[in-house]
Coordinates of C-alpha atoms in Angstrom, one line a residue:
Chain A
X7 CA -119.8 -5.7 109.4
X8 CA -117.3 -7.1 111.8
X9 CA -116.1 -4.7 114.4
X10 CA -112.5 -3.6 114.0
X11 CA -110.3 -5.0 116.7
X12 CA -107.8 -2.1 116.4
X13 CA -108.1 1.5 115.5
X14 CA -105.3 3.8 114.4
X15 CA -105.4 7.5 114.7
X16 CA -102.8 10.1 113.6
X17 CA -101.4 12.4 116.3
X18 CA -98.7 15.0 116.1
X19 CA -95.8 12.6 116.9
X20 CA -97.1 9.3 115.4
X21 CA -100.2 7.3 115.9
X22 CA -102.5 6.2 118.6
X23 CA -103.2 2.6 118.6
X24 CA -106.5 1.5 120.2
X25 CA -106.9 -2.2 120.7
X26 CA -110.0 -4.2 121.7
X27 CA -109.0 -5.6 125.0
X28 CA -111.0 -8.8 124.4
X29 CA -109.1 -9.8 121.4
X30 CA -106.1 -12.2 121.5
X31 CA -102.7 -11.5 120.1
X32 CA -102.9 -13.4 116.8
X33 CA -106.1 -11.7 115.8
X34 CA -104.8 -8.3 116.7
X35 CA -101.5 -8.9 115.0
X36 CA -103.2 -10.2 111.8
X37 CA -105.4 -7.1 111.7
X38 CA -102.5 -4.8 112.4
X39 CA -100.5 -6.4 109.6
X40 CA -103.4 -5.9 107.2
X41 CA -103.8 -2.3 108.1
X42 CA -100.1 -1.5 107.8
X43 CA -99.9 -3.3 104.4
X44 CA -102.9 -1.3 103.1
X45 CA -101.1 2.1 103.4
X46 CA -97.4 1.5 103.8
X47 CA -96.8 5.2 102.9
X48 CA -98.2 6.2 106.3
X49 CA -95.7 4.2 108.2
X50 CA -92.1 5.0 107.4
X51 CA -89.5 3.4 109.6
X52 CA -89.3 4.8 113.1
X53 CA -93.0 5.8 113.2
X54 CA -94.1 5.9 116.8
X55 CA -97.2 4.2 118.1
X56 CA -98.8 5.0 121.3
X57 CA -101.0 2.3 122.9
X58 CA -104.1 3.9 124.6
X59 CA -105.8 0.8 126.1
X60 CA -105.4 0.5 129.8
X61 CA -106.5 -3.1 130.5
X62 CA -104.8 -4.9 127.7
X63 CA -103.2 -8.2 128.6
X64 CA -99.5 -7.9 129.2
X65 CA -98.7 -10.7 126.7
X66 CA -100.6 -8.9 124.0
X67 CA -98.9 -5.7 124.7
X68 CA -95.5 -7.3 124.6
X69 CA -96.3 -9.3 121.5
X70 CA -97.5 -6.1 119.7
X71 CA -94.3 -4.3 120.8
X72 CA -92.0 -6.9 119.4
X73 CA -94.1 -7.2 116.2
X74 CA -93.9 -3.5 115.6
X75 CA -90.2 -3.5 116.4
X76 CA -89.7 -6.2 113.8
X77 CA -91.3 -3.8 111.2
X78 CA -88.9 -1.0 112.2
X79 CA -91.7 0.8 114.1
X80 CA -91.9 1.8 117.7
X81 CA -94.4 1.2 120.4
X82 CA -94.4 3.7 123.2
X83 CA -95.7 2.8 126.7
X84 CA -99.1 4.2 127.3
X85 CA -98.3 5.1 130.9
X86 CA -95.5 7.3 129.7
X87 CA -96.4 10.7 128.4
X88 CA -95.0 10.9 124.9
X89 CA -92.7 13.8 124.9
X90 CA -93.8 16.8 122.7
X91 CA -90.4 17.2 121.3
X92 CA -90.5 13.9 119.5
X93 CA -89.7 13.9 115.8
X94 CA -92.7 13.9 113.6
X95 CA -92.6 11.0 111.2
X96 CA -91.7 11.9 107.7
X97 CA -94.5 11.5 105.2
X98 CA -92.0 10.2 102.7
X99 CA -93.2 12.7 100.0
X100 CA -90.6 15.0 98.6
X101 CA -93.0 17.8 97.8
X102 CA -93.1 21.0 99.8
X103 CA -96.6 20.5 101.2
X104 CA -96.6 21.9 104.6
X105 CA -98.0 20.2 107.7
X106 CA -99.3 22.1 110.6
X107 CA -100.5 21.0 114.0
X108 CA -104.0 21.7 115.0
X109 CA -105.7 21.3 118.3
X110 CA -108.1 18.4 118.3
X111 CA -111.2 20.3 119.2
X112 CA -114.5 18.7 120.1
X113 CA -113.1 15.1 120.4
X114 CA -112.6 13.8 123.9
X115 CA -110.2 11.0 123.2
X116 CA -107.3 12.3 125.2
X117 CA -105.4 15.6 124.8
X118 CA -103.6 14.5 121.6
X119 CA -102.6 16.9 118.8
X120 CA -103.6 16.0 115.3
X121 CA -101.5 16.7 112.3
X122 CA -103.1 18.5 109.4
X123 CA -101.6 18.7 106.0
X124 CA -102.6 21.7 103.9
X125 CA -102.4 21.7 100.1
X126 CA -102.8 25.1 98.5
X127 CA -103.4 24.2 94.8
X128 CA -105.6 22.1 92.6
X129 CA -105.2 18.4 93.0
X130 CA -105.3 17.0 89.4
X131 CA -106.1 13.7 87.7
X132 CA -103.6 11.0 88.7
X133 CA -102.3 12.6 91.9
X134 CA -102.6 11.0 95.2
X135 CA -102.3 12.9 98.4
X136 CA -102.0 11.2 101.7
X137 CA -101.9 12.5 105.2
X138 CA -101.2 10.9 108.5
X139 CA -103.6 13.3 110.1
X140 CA -106.2 15.4 108.5
X141 CA -106.1 16.9 105.1
X142 CA -107.2 20.3 103.9
X143 CA -107.2 21.2 100.2
X144 CA -107.5 24.9 99.3
X145 CA -108.4 24.3 95.7
X146 CA -110.3 21.8 93.6
X147 CA -109.9 18.1 93.7
X148 CA -110.4 17.0 90.1
X149 CA -111.8 13.7 88.8
X150 CA -109.1 11.0 88.9
X151 CA -107.3 12.5 91.9
X152 CA -107.3 10.6 95.2
X153 CA -107.1 11.9 98.8
X154 CA -106.3 9.5 101.7
X155 CA -106.2 10.7 105.2
X156 CA -106.0 9.0 108.6
X157 CA -108.2 11.8 109.9
X158 CA -110.8 14.0 108.2
X159 CA -110.7 15.8 104.9
X160 CA -111.8 19.4 104.1
X161 CA -111.9 20.6 100.5
X162 CA -112.3 24.3 99.9
X163 CA -113.4 24.0 96.4
X164 CA -115.0 21.4 94.1
X165 CA -114.3 17.8 95.2
X166 CA -114.7 15.4 92.3
X167 CA -112.0 12.8 93.0
X168 CA -111.9 9.8 95.3
X169 CA -111.7 10.8 99.0
X170 CA -110.9 8.4 101.8
X171 CA -111.1 9.8 105.3
X172 CA -110.4 7.7 108.4
X173 CA -108.3 5.4 106.3
X174 CA -107.0 3.5 109.4
X175 CA -110.5 2.9 110.7
X176 CA -111.6 6.1 112.4
X177 CA -115.4 6.1 112.2
X178 CA -115.6 9.6 113.5
X179 CA -113.7 11.0 110.4
X180 CA -115.6 13.0 107.9
X181 CA -115.3 14.7 104.6
X182 CA -116.4 18.3 104.0
X183 CA -116.3 20.2 100.7
X184 CA -117.7 23.4 99.2
X185 CA -119.1 21.2 96.4
X186 CA -119.0 17.6 97.3
X187 CA -119.4 15.5 94.2
X188 CA -116.7 12.8 94.4
X189 CA -116.6 9.6 92.5
X190 CA -116.4 7.7 95.7
X191 CA -116.4 8.6 99.4
X192 CA -114.7 6.2 101.7
X193 CA -114.8 6.6 105.4
X194 CA -113.0 4.0 107.5
X195 CA -114.0 0.7 105.8
X196 CA -117.3 2.0 104.2
X197 CA -117.6 3.1 100.6
X198 CA -120.2 5.2 98.9
X199 CA -120.1 6.0 95.2
X200 CA -121.6 8.9 93.4
X201 CA -125.0 8.5 91.7
X202 CA -124.8 7.4 88.1
X203 CA -126.6 10.7 87.1
X204 CA -124.4 13.1 89.0
X205 CA -125.9 16.3 90.1
X206 CA -124.1 19.6 90.8
X207 CA -124.3 20.3 94.5
X208 CA -125.2 23.9 95.3
X209 CA -123.9 24.2 98.9
X210 CA -121.2 22.9 101.2
X211 CA -121.8 19.4 102.3
X212 CA -120.4 17.0 104.9
X213 CA -120.2 13.2 104.6
X214 CA -119.9 11.2 107.8
X215 CA -120.9 7.8 109.2
X216 CA -124.3 7.6 110.8
X217 CA -125.8 4.2 111.9
X218 CA -123.2 2.3 109.9
X219 CA -123.8 4.2 106.7
X220 CA -122.2 7.1 105.0
X221 CA -124.6 10.0 105.0
X222 CA -124.3 13.4 103.4
X223 CA -125.9 16.6 104.6
X224 CA -125.6 20.3 103.8
X225 CA -123.7 22.5 106.2
X226 CA -123.2 26.2 106.7
X227 CA -119.9 27.8 106.2
Chain B
X14 CA -86.2 37.5 73.3
X15 CA -86.8 34.0 72.1
X16 CA -89.2 31.5 73.6
X17 CA -89.4 27.7 73.6
X18 CA -93.0 26.5 73.5
X19 CA -94.1 22.9 73.8
X20 CA -97.4 21.8 72.4
X21 CA -98.8 18.9 74.4
X22 CA -102.0 17.1 75.3
X23 CA -101.7 13.7 76.8
X24 CA -104.3 12.2 74.6
X25 CA -103.6 11.5 71.0
X26 CA -105.7 12.9 68.1
X27 CA -106.7 16.2 69.7
X28 CA -104.7 18.3 67.2
X29 CA -101.2 18.8 68.7
X30 CA -99.5 18.5 65.3
X31 CA -102.1 20.6 63.5
X32 CA -101.8 23.3 66.1
X33 CA -98.0 23.2 65.9
X34 CA -98.1 23.6 62.1
X35 CA -100.6 26.4 62.2
X36 CA -98.9 28.4 65.0
X37 CA -95.5 28.0 63.2
X38 CA -96.9 29.2 59.9
X39 CA -98.9 32.0 61.7
X40 CA -95.8 33.3 63.5
X41 CA -93.7 33.1 60.3
X42 CA -96.3 35.0 58.4
X43 CA -95.9 37.8 60.9
X44 CA -92.2 37.9 60.3
X45 CA -90.9 35.8 63.2
X46 CA -88.0 33.4 62.8
X47 CA -89.5 30.0 63.8
X48 CA -88.2 26.5 64.2
X49 CA -90.7 23.6 64.6
X50 CA -89.2 20.5 66.2
X51 CA -91.1 17.2 65.8
X52 CA -90.4 15.0 68.8
X53 CA -92.8 12.3 67.9
X54 CA -90.0 10.0 66.9
X55 CA -91.2 7.0 65.0
X56 CA -94.5 8.5 64.2
X57 CA -93.6 11.8 62.7
X58 CA -96.4 13.8 61.0
X59 CA -95.5 17.4 61.2
X60 CA -93.5 17.3 57.9
X61 CA -96.7 16.0 56.2
X62 CA -98.9 18.8 57.4
X63 CA -96.3 21.4 56.3
X64 CA -95.8 19.6 52.9
X65 CA -92.1 19.2 53.5
X66 CA -91.7 15.4 53.6
X67 CA -89.8 15.2 50.3
X68 CA -87.2 17.7 51.4
X69 CA -85.9 15.9 54.6
X70 CA -82.2 15.0 54.5
X71 CA -81.3 14.6 58.2
X72 CA -83.3 14.4 61.4
X73 CA -83.4 15.2 65.0
X74 CA -81.6 12.0 66.0
X75 CA -78.7 12.8 63.6
X76 CA -78.4 16.2 65.3
X77 CA -78.6 15.0 68.9
X78 CA -76.1 12.3 68.3
X79 CA -73.8 14.8 66.8
X80 CA -73.6 13.4 63.3
X81 CA -74.6 16.7 61.6
X82 CA -74.9 20.3 62.9
X83 CA -78.5 21.3 63.4
X84 CA -78.3 23.8 60.5
X85 CA -78.0 20.9 58.1
X86 CA -81.1 19.1 59.4
X87 CA -83.4 22.2 59.3
X88 CA -85.8 22.2 56.4
X89 CA -86.8 25.6 55.2
X90 CA -90.5 26.0 54.4
X91 CA -91.1 26.4 50.7
X92 CA -93.4 29.4 51.1
X93 CA -92.4 31.1 54.4
X94 CA -88.7 31.9 54.4
X95 CA -88.4 32.3 58.2
X96 CA -90.0 29.0 59.0
X97 CA -87.9 25.9 59.6
X98 CA -88.8 22.3 60.4
X99 CA -86.5 20.0 62.4
X100 CA -88.1 16.6 61.6
X101 CA -87.5 13.6 63.7
X102 CA -86.5 10.0 62.7
X103 CA -89.1 7.7 61.4
X104 CA -87.0 4.7 62.1
X105 CA -85.8 5.1 65.7
X106 CA -88.1 5.3 68.7
X107 CA -88.6 7.8 71.6
X108 CA -85.6 6.5 73.5
X109 CA -83.3 7.9 70.8
X110 CA -83.4 11.4 72.2
X111 CA -83.1 12.3 75.9
X112 CA -84.1 15.5 77.7
X113 CA -80.5 16.8 78.2
X114 CA -79.8 16.5 74.4
X115 CA -82.9 18.4 73.5
X116 CA -82.1 21.1 76.1
X117 CA -78.7 21.6 74.6
X118 CA -80.2 21.8 71.1
X119 CA -82.9 24.3 72.2
X120 CA -80.3 26.5 73.8
X121 CA -78.5 26.6 70.5
X122 CA -81.6 27.4 68.6
X123 CA -82.6 30.1 71.0
X124 CA -79.7 32.3 69.9
X125 CA -81.0 32.3 66.3
X126 CA -84.7 32.1 66.3
X127 CA -87.6 34.0 67.9
X128 CA -89.7 30.9 68.5
X129 CA -88.9 27.2 69.0
X130 CA -92.1 25.2 68.9
X131 CA -91.9 21.6 70.0
X132 CA -94.5 19.1 68.9
X133 CA -94.9 16.6 71.8
X134 CA -95.9 13.0 71.3
X135 CA -99.1 11.7 73.0
X136 CA -98.6 10.0 76.4
X137 CA -96.7 10.8 79.5
X138 CA -93.7 8.6 79.1
X139 CA -90.2 9.3 78.0
X140 CA -91.2 11.1 74.8
X141 CA -93.3 13.6 76.7
X142 CA -90.6 14.1 79.3
X143 CA -88.0 14.8 76.6
X144 CA -90.3 17.2 74.8
X145 CA -91.2 19.4 77.8
X146 CA -87.7 19.5 79.3
X147 CA -86.5 22.5 77.4
X148 CA -89.7 24.5 77.2
X149 CA -90.3 27.9 78.8
X150 CA -93.9 27.7 78.1
X151 CA -96.4 24.9 77.5
X152 CA -99.6 25.0 75.5
X153 CA -102.0 22.2 76.3
X154 CA -104.4 21.2 73.5
X155 CA -107.6 19.5 74.4
X156 CA -111.0 18.8 73.0
X157 CA -114.5 19.3 74.5
X158 CA -114.7 15.6 75.5
X159 CA -114.4 14.0 78.9
X160 CA -111.4 11.8 78.1
X161 CA -109.4 14.6 76.4
X162 CA -110.1 17.0 79.3
X163 CA -109.3 14.3 81.9
X164 CA -105.9 13.6 80.1
X165 CA -105.2 17.3 79.9
X166 CA -105.8 17.6 83.6
X167 CA -103.2 14.9 84.2
X168 CA -100.8 16.6 81.8
X169 CA -101.1 19.9 83.6
X170 CA -100.3 18.1 86.8
X171 CA -97.2 16.5 85.2
X172 CA -96.1 19.9 83.9
X173 CA -96.5 21.3 87.3
X174 CA -94.3 18.6 88.8
X175 CA -91.7 19.4 86.1
X176 CA -91.8 23.0 87.3
X177 CA -93.4 24.4 84.1
X178 CA -95.5 27.2 85.4
X179 CA -96.4 29.0 82.2
X180 CA -99.2 26.8 80.9
X181 CA -102.0 27.9 78.6
X182 CA -104.9 26.0 77.0
X183 CA -106.2 25.6 73.5
X184 CA -109.6 24.0 73.1
X185 CA -109.8 22.4 69.7
X186 CA -112.5 20.9 67.6
X187 CA -115.5 22.7 69.2
X188 CA -118.8 22.0 67.6
X189 CA -120.9 25.1 68.4
X190 CA -124.2 23.3 67.4
X191 CA -123.6 20.5 69.9
X192 CA -122.4 22.9 72.6
X193 CA -125.6 24.9 72.2
X194 CA -127.8 21.8 72.4
X195 CA -126.0 20.7 75.5
X196 CA -124.5 17.6 73.9
X197 CA -120.9 18.9 74.2
X198 CA -119.0 20.3 77.1
X199 CA -118.8 24.1 76.9
X200 CA -116.0 26.4 77.9
X201 CA -117.2 26.8 81.4
X202 CA -117.3 23.1 82.0
X203 CA -113.7 22.8 80.8
X204 CA -112.5 25.8 82.7
X205 CA -114.2 24.4 85.9
X206 CA -111.9 21.4 85.8
X207 CA -108.7 22.7 84.2
X208 CA -108.7 26.2 85.5
X209 CA -105.8 27.5 83.4
X210 CA -105.6 30.4 81.1
X211 CA -107.3 29.7 77.7
X212 CA -105.6 31.3 74.6
X213 CA -107.7 29.7 71.9
X214 CA -111.0 28.2 71.0
X215 CA -110.9 26.5 67.6
X216 CA -114.1 25.1 66.0
X217 CA -114.2 21.8 64.2
X218 CA -113.7 22.5 60.6
X219 CA -113.6 20.2 57.6
X220 CA -111.1 22.5 55.9
X221 CA -108.5 21.3 58.5
X222 CA -108.6 17.9 56.9
X223 CA -108.3 19.2 53.3
X224 CA -105.5 21.5 54.3
X225 CA -103.6 18.7 56.0
X226 CA -103.9 16.6 52.8
X227 CA -102.5 19.4 50.8
X228 CA -99.8 20.2 53.3
X229 CA -100.8 23.8 53.7
X230 CA -101.8 24.9 57.2
X231 CA -104.9 27.1 57.0
X232 CA -104.0 29.7 59.6
X233 CA -105.2 33.1 58.6
X234 CA -107.4 31.7 55.8
X235 CA -110.4 34.0 56.0
X236 CA -112.7 31.4 54.5
X237 CA -112.1 29.0 57.4
X238 CA -113.3 29.6 61.0
X239 CA -110.5 27.4 62.3
X240 CA -108.0 29.4 60.2
X241 CA -109.2 32.6 61.8
X242 CA -109.2 31.0 65.3
X243 CA -105.5 29.9 64.8
X244 CA -104.6 33.4 63.6
X245 CA -106.1 34.8 66.8
X246 CA -104.0 32.4 68.9
X247 CA -100.9 33.6 67.1
X248 CA -101.8 37.2 67.9
X249 CA -102.3 36.2 71.6
X250 CA -98.9 34.5 71.7
X251 CA -97.4 37.8 70.4
X252 CA -99.0 39.6 73.3
X253 CA -102.1 41.1 71.6
X254 CA -105.4 41.2 73.4
X255 CA -107.9 39.5 71.0
X256 CA -111.4 38.7 72.0
X257 CA -112.7 35.2 71.5
X258 CA -114.7 34.9 68.3
X259 CA -118.3 33.8 68.3
X260 CA -118.9 30.9 66.1
X261 CA -121.1 31.1 63.1
X262 CA -123.6 28.3 63.2
X263 CA -124.8 26.6 60.1
X264 CA -127.8 28.3 58.7
X265 CA -131.2 26.6 58.4
X266 CA -130.5 25.7 54.8
X267 CA -127.2 24.0 55.5
X268 CA -128.6 22.2 58.4
X269 CA -131.5 20.9 56.3
X270 CA -129.0 19.8 53.7
X271 CA -127.0 17.9 56.3
X272 CA -130.1 16.4 57.7
X273 CA -130.9 14.9 54.3
X274 CA -127.3 13.8 53.9
X275 CA -126.6 16.1 50.9

């Protein structure tokens, strides 16, 4: 598996963009283009990106800046503190799902705030729910439903749909559910599918990436 | 107080039209004024199940396009005086009626009748959207089969997006023997996914086929398990608390006969 040159993480007022400082501009730009095209719903016009690599070559930074600008997106300077009053990008969905901010505990990648979307109902067949940050479902996720989050996913109920955490390449993202029996679990660019003879799980479980593989283990909650 | 109920399912062949016909007859038998509207334009069947095909003069499209008043298009049932059918066109297609037209019509019908029951076409396209537009209440019909349950789930989601909150479930064509042997989904499996209020469990019954051929819905027929189940649903719609029936399974002798193909 090739290492990702860039990583995108949702924060309260946009995204953090982490770039491998050894890469050159064309490579980075290609990969960024691919990632933006994969989930255009995450990046409505005016979305703010914050570059968090210190030693990136100036030309790469400038190149990225003008590339994002051409897409109607905005690259903030990493040296500047992004003001907390910035407008949160609109998710583009007309539903009344509320988003709340949650302190990003236990992760030491800067003091950023991560957005969490909370859905307080059953997610049914044919529905797709996306979140620029993390996603919490208080209800069941039925077969045929799809959850996609830039951050992690927590299902307080049965999870039987397709779940994709860390959709922009966050390997630290995870999926937790009271009963985790999804058709597929995707984390960053890894995919695991359910066994052909599905079994009913008895306890809450967590799926995350360990040694380049998606692993599932029971958790207490 | 009158109520507009849509009978829907997503998947075809689960028994929407059969359910509509039986609920209509059941409610009429209990003295209610009922109109059944077939919205499956181009593939109408409800008239057949009620045995009213030969009495149709005008149809839903004539009414919504203003060619005739609805009273002229209504077909009174031959046996139950308070039951009426508004058949649809067999020539036109689903685009012939739009949601706004049906809403206007239902508002008219509401003034005269206790129950307006709309038979929805299969699918989630225009026909479905038209059928649900005017409904106060939706009844989703499904079968104990993964595909039917999956489609019912989708339909419940669609109804939610259309802001229809009063949704209940009828599980049709249950085969108790298969449920018992674990070869068919049971009620808890279905409830686990759909998690909406169930108002009916109807067993698979050969008499449904014969009654359809004769054009006489079997609701309330004491000889038929499905007939009794439909009658229970009617009572639940009218607000009674009725416990779910336990299905009689075939006796040893009947099973032996079936095993030998007799």
